[in-house]
Amino acid sequence: MSIASHNESVSPIGVGDYAAGPAEYFALLKPRVMSLVIWTALAGLLVAPTHVHPVIAVASILAIAVGAGAAGALNMWWDADIDALMARTRLRPIPAGLIDPREALFFGLTLSFLAVLTLAAAANLLAAALLAFTIFFYVAIYTMWLKRSTPQNIVIGGAAGALPPVVGYAVATGSVTLDSLILFAIIFVWTPPHFWALALVKSGDYARAGIPMMPNVKGADRTRLEILIYTLVLVPLGILPWRMGIGGDLYAAVAIAAGAGMAFMAMRVFRIREGSRASKAAMQLFAFSILYLFLLFSALVVEHGFGLIERFGL
Amino acid sequence: MDETKPSEGVVLTPRQLRNRRLRNLAIGLSVGLLAALFYAITIVKLGPGILRPEP
C-alpha cells in the first residue's frame, strides 16, 4: 500500500459524496489553530529589533498561516481513521465523507509547497526552512510517529506549535536568537498543561481511538501532577520576556496576572479529582490556557506593534 | 445493459455542481491573490533597483 492511499478505506460517517465546498476545505486548515499561529508569528516578527516593510510582513504572516493550515490538512488526512472514532473529531471533513482523503493529501502538500516558496520569496531562506521544518515536524514526527506511540506525544510534538514566533522573528532578522527561543520555550511548556487538561475530560475518546494520551497511560492523578509542574515552570517563564527587555510593563502586568490565573486553575485541577467538578475544572483550565497564551502574545503585539516600548519607554 | 442508449457518464447532484462552482471560484481567487502578492513582493524587494538608472 502506498502512503498516498493511507485512509482510503475509511468509511464516511456523513453524506459521503465528497462534494465539499470551500468552507470544508477551509475547515481542513484548522482555522482556530491557524489564528493562534498568526498571532504568535506576528509577535515574533514585531519583537525583532529590525524594521520590516508592511507588504513583506503581511506576505510572510500569510505564508506562515497557510503553512500552518497545510500542516493541519495533512494531519487530518493521516488521522482520518482515528478522527472517525472520536466524538470531538468525527465530523471533520474527511471522516464526514465530504473530502476524499487523497484530495486532502494533495491539498495539504500543494499549500505546504506554496507557503514555503512564498516565504522564501518574501522574507529569506532561513524563515522558509524553519517553516518547512515546522510542517515536517508536525506531520511526520508528531502526527505520523509520536501521536500513536507515546504519552509524551504532545510534549515533543509541541515544538511544532512553538516554532511560529521563531519563524516570525527570522522573517525580520534572518536569524534565530535567544529572544525568539524564549518565545518558543513559553509555547513549548504551555502545550502539555493545555492539551492534558482536555485529555483528562476526553480520555474515553482517546481510549476508543487507541491514542496513548497521558491520562490513559499514566492515569489521571499523574497527569494532574504533571499539569501542575509544567504550569509552575510556565508562569516564571512567561515573565522572563519582561526581565529580558522583550516585553515592557504592560507585558509584565499581563504575564503576572494571567500567570497567577493559570497557577490557580492548575492547582484546582490538581485538588479536585472526582465527579463533574473535576471535569469542569479541567475544561476551565483548557479554555483559560488559550486565553493566557493569547494575552501574553497580544501584550507583545500591542507594545511593539504600536511602538509603546520605544515611544514611552515602557 | 441497454447498448442503444448513450451513457450519461457521472451525473452530479445539484449540491455537487454548486460546490464545484464555488471551489473553482475559490481557486481562481486564490491564484489571483497569489499573483498580486508576488507582484507586490517583487515591487517592494526590487522596486528601487528597477528604478535606479544604470551608471
Short mmCIF file of N, CA, C and O in Angstrom, two decimals, chain A residues 36-45 64 68 119 126-138 141 156-171 175-177 179-191 293 297:
data_model
loop_
_atom_site.label_atom_id
_atom_site.label_comp_id
_atom_site.label_asym_id
_atom_site.label_seq_id
_atom_site.Cartn_x
_atom_site.Cartn_y
_atom_site.Cartn_z
N LEU A 36 -4.06 31.26 16.18
CA LEU A 36 -3.04 31.37 17.23
C LEU A 36 -1.64 31.42 16.61
O LEU A 36 -0.76 32.14 17.10
N VAL A 37 -1.46 30.67 15.54
CA VAL A 37 -0.17 30.69 14.83
C VAL A 37 0.09 32.08 14.26
O VAL A 37 1.20 32.62 14.38
N ILE A 38 -0.93 32.69 13.65
CA ILE A 38 -0.79 34.04 13.08
C ILE A 38 -0.36 35.01 14.18
O ILE A 38 0.55 35.81 14.02
N TRP A 39 -1.04 34.92 15.31
CA TRP A 39 -0.79 35.85 16.41
C TRP A 39 0.61 35.71 16.99
O TRP A 39 1.31 36.70 17.22
N THR A 40 1.05 34.46 17.20
CA THR A 40 2.37 34.25 17.80
C THR A 40 3.49 34.57 16.80
O THR A 40 4.53 35.10 17.18
N ALA A 41 3.24 34.28 15.51
CA ALA A 41 4.24 34.62 14.49
C ALA A 41 4.36 36.13 14.36
O ALA A 41 5.46 36.67 14.22
N LEU A 42 3.21 36.81 14.42
CA LEU A 42 3.22 38.28 14.33
C LEU A 42 3.99 38.88 15.50
O LEU A 42 4.79 39.80 15.33
N ALA A 43 3.78 38.30 16.69
CA ALA A 43 4.52 38.79 17.87
C ALA A 43 6.02 38.59 17.67
O ALA A 43 6.81 39.50 17.95
N GLY A 44 6.42 37.42 17.15
CA GLY A 44 7.84 37.15 16.88
C GLY A 44 8.41 38.16 15.90
O GLY A 44 9.53 38.65 16.08
N LEU A 45 7.62 38.48 14.89
CA LEU A 45 8.08 39.44 13.86
C LEU A 45 8.22 40.84 14.46
O LEU A 45 9.18 41.55 14.17
N ILE A 64 3.06 31.98 6.57
CA ILE A 64 3.17 31.16 7.79
C ILE A 64 1.80 30.57 8.14
O ILE A 64 1.69 29.39 8.49
N ALA A 68 0.86 26.65 8.26
CA ALA A 68 0.26 26.00 9.44
C ALA A 68 -1.02 25.28 9.05
O ALA A 68 -1.29 24.16 9.49
N LEU A 119 7.28 32.27 1.37
CA LEU A 119 8.08 32.82 2.47
C LEU A 119 9.53 33.03 2.03
O LEU A 119 10.16 34.01 2.42
N LEU A 126 16.17 31.26 5.58
CA LEU A 126 16.11 30.68 6.93
C LEU A 126 14.66 30.57 7.40
O LEU A 126 14.24 29.53 7.92
N ALA A 127 13.89 31.66 7.21
CA ALA A 127 12.48 31.64 7.62
C ALA A 127 11.73 30.55 6.86
O ALA A 127 10.93 29.80 7.45
N ALA A 128 11.99 30.42 5.56
CA ALA A 128 11.32 29.39 4.75
C ALA A 128 11.71 27.99 5.23
O ALA A 128 10.85 27.10 5.33
N ALA A 129 13.00 27.80 5.53
CA ALA A 129 13.46 26.49 6.01
C ALA A 129 12.83 26.15 7.35
O ALA A 129 12.43 25.01 7.60
N LEU A 130 12.70 27.17 8.22
CA LEU A 130 12.06 26.93 9.53
C LEU A 130 10.59 26.57 9.36
O LEU A 130 10.07 25.70 10.07
N LEU A 131 9.92 27.22 8.41
CA LEU A 131 8.50 26.89 8.16
C LEU A 131 8.38 25.46 7.63
O LEU A 131 7.51 24.70 8.07
N ALA A 132 9.27 25.11 6.69
CA ALA A 132 9.25 23.74 6.14
C ALA A 132 9.50 22.72 7.25
O ALA A 132 8.84 21.68 7.32
N PHE A 133 10.45 23.04 8.15
CA PHE A 133 10.75 22.14 9.25
C PHE A 133 9.55 22.02 10.20
O PHE A 133 9.24 20.93 10.69
N THR A 134 8.85 23.14 10.44
CA THR A 134 7.66 23.12 11.30
C THR A 134 6.60 22.18 10.73
O THR A 134 6.02 21.36 11.46
N ILE A 135 6.35 22.31 9.42
CA ILE A 135 5.34 21.45 8.78
C ILE A 135 5.79 19.98 8.86
O ILE A 135 5.01 19.10 9.22
N PHE A 136 7.06 19.73 8.55
CA PHE A 136 7.59 18.37 8.60
C PHE A 136 7.47 17.79 10.01
O PHE A 136 7.02 16.66 10.20
N PHE A 137 7.83 18.59 10.99
CA PHE A 137 7.82 18.11 12.38
C PHE A 137 6.39 17.78 12.82
O PHE A 137 6.14 16.75 13.44
N TYR A 138 5.45 18.65 12.48
CA TYR A 138 4.06 18.44 12.89
C TYR A 138 3.46 17.20 12.22
O TYR A 138 2.79 16.39 12.86
N ILE A 141 6.77 13.87 12.38
CA ILE A 141 7.24 13.48 13.71
C ILE A 141 6.07 13.34 14.70
O ILE A 141 5.93 12.31 15.36
N ILE A 156 6.69 16.49 23.02
CA ILE A 156 7.70 16.66 21.97
C ILE A 156 7.06 17.35 20.75
O ILE A 156 7.64 18.27 20.17
N GLY A 157 5.86 16.90 20.41
CA GLY A 157 5.16 17.47 19.26
C GLY A 157 4.87 18.95 19.43
O GLY A 157 4.69 19.67 18.45
N GLY A 158 4.84 19.40 20.68
CA GLY A 158 4.58 20.80 20.96
C GLY A 158 5.60 21.74 20.34
O GLY A 158 5.34 22.92 20.14
N ALA A 159 6.77 21.18 19.97
CA ALA A 159 7.80 22.01 19.33
C ALA A 159 7.28 22.62 18.03
O ALA A 159 7.62 23.76 17.69
N ALA A 160 6.44 21.87 17.32
CA ALA A 160 5.91 22.39 16.05
C ALA A 160 5.04 23.62 16.29
O ALA A 160 5.16 24.62 15.60
N GLY A 161 4.19 23.53 17.32
CA GLY A 161 3.32 24.66 17.63
C GLY A 161 4.07 25.84 18.21
O GLY A 161 3.57 26.98 18.19
N ALA A 162 5.28 25.57 18.73
CA ALA A 162 6.05 26.63 19.38
C ALA A 162 6.95 27.39 18.40
O ALA A 162 7.50 28.44 18.74
N LEU A 163 7.10 26.86 17.20
CA LEU A 163 8.03 27.46 16.24
C LEU A 163 7.56 28.76 15.55
O LEU A 163 8.40 29.56 15.14
N PRO A 164 6.25 28.99 15.36
CA PRO A 164 5.83 30.20 14.62
C PRO A 164 6.47 31.52 15.07
O PRO A 164 6.89 32.30 14.20
N PRO A 165 6.62 31.83 16.37
CA PRO A 165 7.30 33.10 16.69
C PRO A 165 8.77 33.10 16.27
O PRO A 165 9.31 34.16 15.93
N VAL A 166 9.40 31.92 16.26
CA VAL A 166 10.79 31.83 15.79
C VAL A 166 10.84 32.12 14.29
O VAL A 166 11.73 32.83 13.81
N VAL A 167 9.84 31.59 13.56
CA VAL A 167 9.77 31.86 12.12
C VAL A 167 9.53 33.36 11.89
O VAL A 167 10.18 33.99 11.06
N GLY A 168 8.59 33.94 12.66
CA GLY A 168 8.29 35.36 12.53
C GLY A 168 9.52 36.22 12.79
O GLY A 168 9.80 37.18 12.06
N TYR A 169 10.27 35.88 13.82
CA TYR A 169 11.49 36.61 14.17
C TYR A 169 12.53 36.48 13.05
O TYR A 169 13.22 37.45 12.70
N ALA A 170 12.61 35.26 12.49
CA ALA A 170 13.58 35.02 11.39
C ALA A 170 13.19 35.81 10.14
O ALA A 170 14.06 36.21 9.38
N VAL A 171 11.90 36.03 9.94
CA VAL A 171 11.45 36.86 8.81
C VAL A 171 12.08 38.24 8.91
O VAL A 171 12.57 38.80 7.93
N SER A 175 17.66 35.55 11.41
CA SER A 175 18.43 34.77 12.39
C SER A 175 17.53 34.20 13.48
O SER A 175 16.37 34.58 13.60
N VAL A 176 18.09 33.29 14.27
CA VAL A 176 17.41 32.76 15.46
C VAL A 176 18.22 33.21 16.66
O VAL A 176 19.43 32.98 16.72
N THR A 177 17.57 33.90 17.58
CA THR A 177 18.30 34.42 18.75
C THR A 177 17.64 33.93 20.04
O THR A 177 16.57 33.29 20.00
N ASP A 179 16.08 35.68 22.16
CA ASP A 179 14.76 36.31 22.29
C ASP A 179 13.67 35.41 21.69
O ASP A 179 12.64 35.16 22.32
N SER A 180 13.90 34.97 20.46
CA SER A 180 12.87 34.15 19.82
C SER A 180 12.79 32.77 20.45
O SER A 180 11.71 32.17 20.51
N LEU A 181 13.92 32.29 20.97
CA LEU A 181 13.88 30.97 21.62
C LEU A 181 13.11 31.01 22.94
O LEU A 181 12.54 30.01 23.37
N ILE A 182 13.09 32.17 23.60
CA ILE A 182 12.29 32.29 24.83
C ILE A 182 10.80 32.22 24.49
O ILE A 182 10.03 31.56 25.20
N LEU A 183 10.42 32.87 23.40
CA LEU A 183 9.02 32.79 22.98
C LEU A 183 8.67 31.34 22.62
O LEU A 183 7.58 30.85 22.91
N PHE A 184 9.62 30.66 21.98
CA PHE A 184 9.45 29.24 21.66
C PHE A 184 9.23 28.44 22.95
O PHE A 184 8.30 27.63 23.06
N ALA A 185 10.07 28.71 23.93
CA ALA A 185 10.01 27.95 25.19
C ALA A 185 8.66 28.14 25.90
O ALA A 185 8.12 27.19 26.49
N ILE A 186 8.14 29.36 25.84
CA ILE A 186 6.85 29.63 26.50
C ILE A 186 5.76 28.73 25.90
O ILE A 186 5.02 28.06 26.63
N ILE A 187 5.68 28.69 24.57
CA ILE A 187 4.62 27.87 23.94
C ILE A 187 4.90 26.38 24.16
O ILE A 187 3.99 25.59 24.37
N PHE A 188 6.18 26.02 24.14
CA PHE A 188 6.56 24.60 24.33
C PHE A 188 6.12 24.09 25.70
O PHE A 188 5.54 23.01 25.82
N VAL A 189 6.36 24.91 26.73
CA VAL A 189 6.00 24.49 28.10
C VAL A 189 4.50 24.64 28.34
O VAL A 189 3.91 23.93 29.16
N TRP A 190 3.87 25.54 27.60
CA TRP A 190 2.42 25.76 27.72
C TRP A 190 1.62 24.58 27.16
O TRP A 190 0.52 24.27 27.64
N THR A 191 2.18 23.91 26.14
CA THR A 191 1.42 22.87 25.42
C THR A 191 0.94 21.71 26.31
O THR A 191 -0.24 21.33 26.23
N LEU A 293 -2.22 32.33 26.61
CA LEU A 293 -1.24 32.49 25.53
C LEU A 293 -1.60 33.68 24.64
O LEU A 293 -0.73 34.46 24.23
N PHE A 297 0.91 37.07 24.12
CA PHE A 297 1.41 37.50 22.81
C PHE A 297 0.71 38.77 22.34
O PHE A 297 1.30 39.56 21.59
#
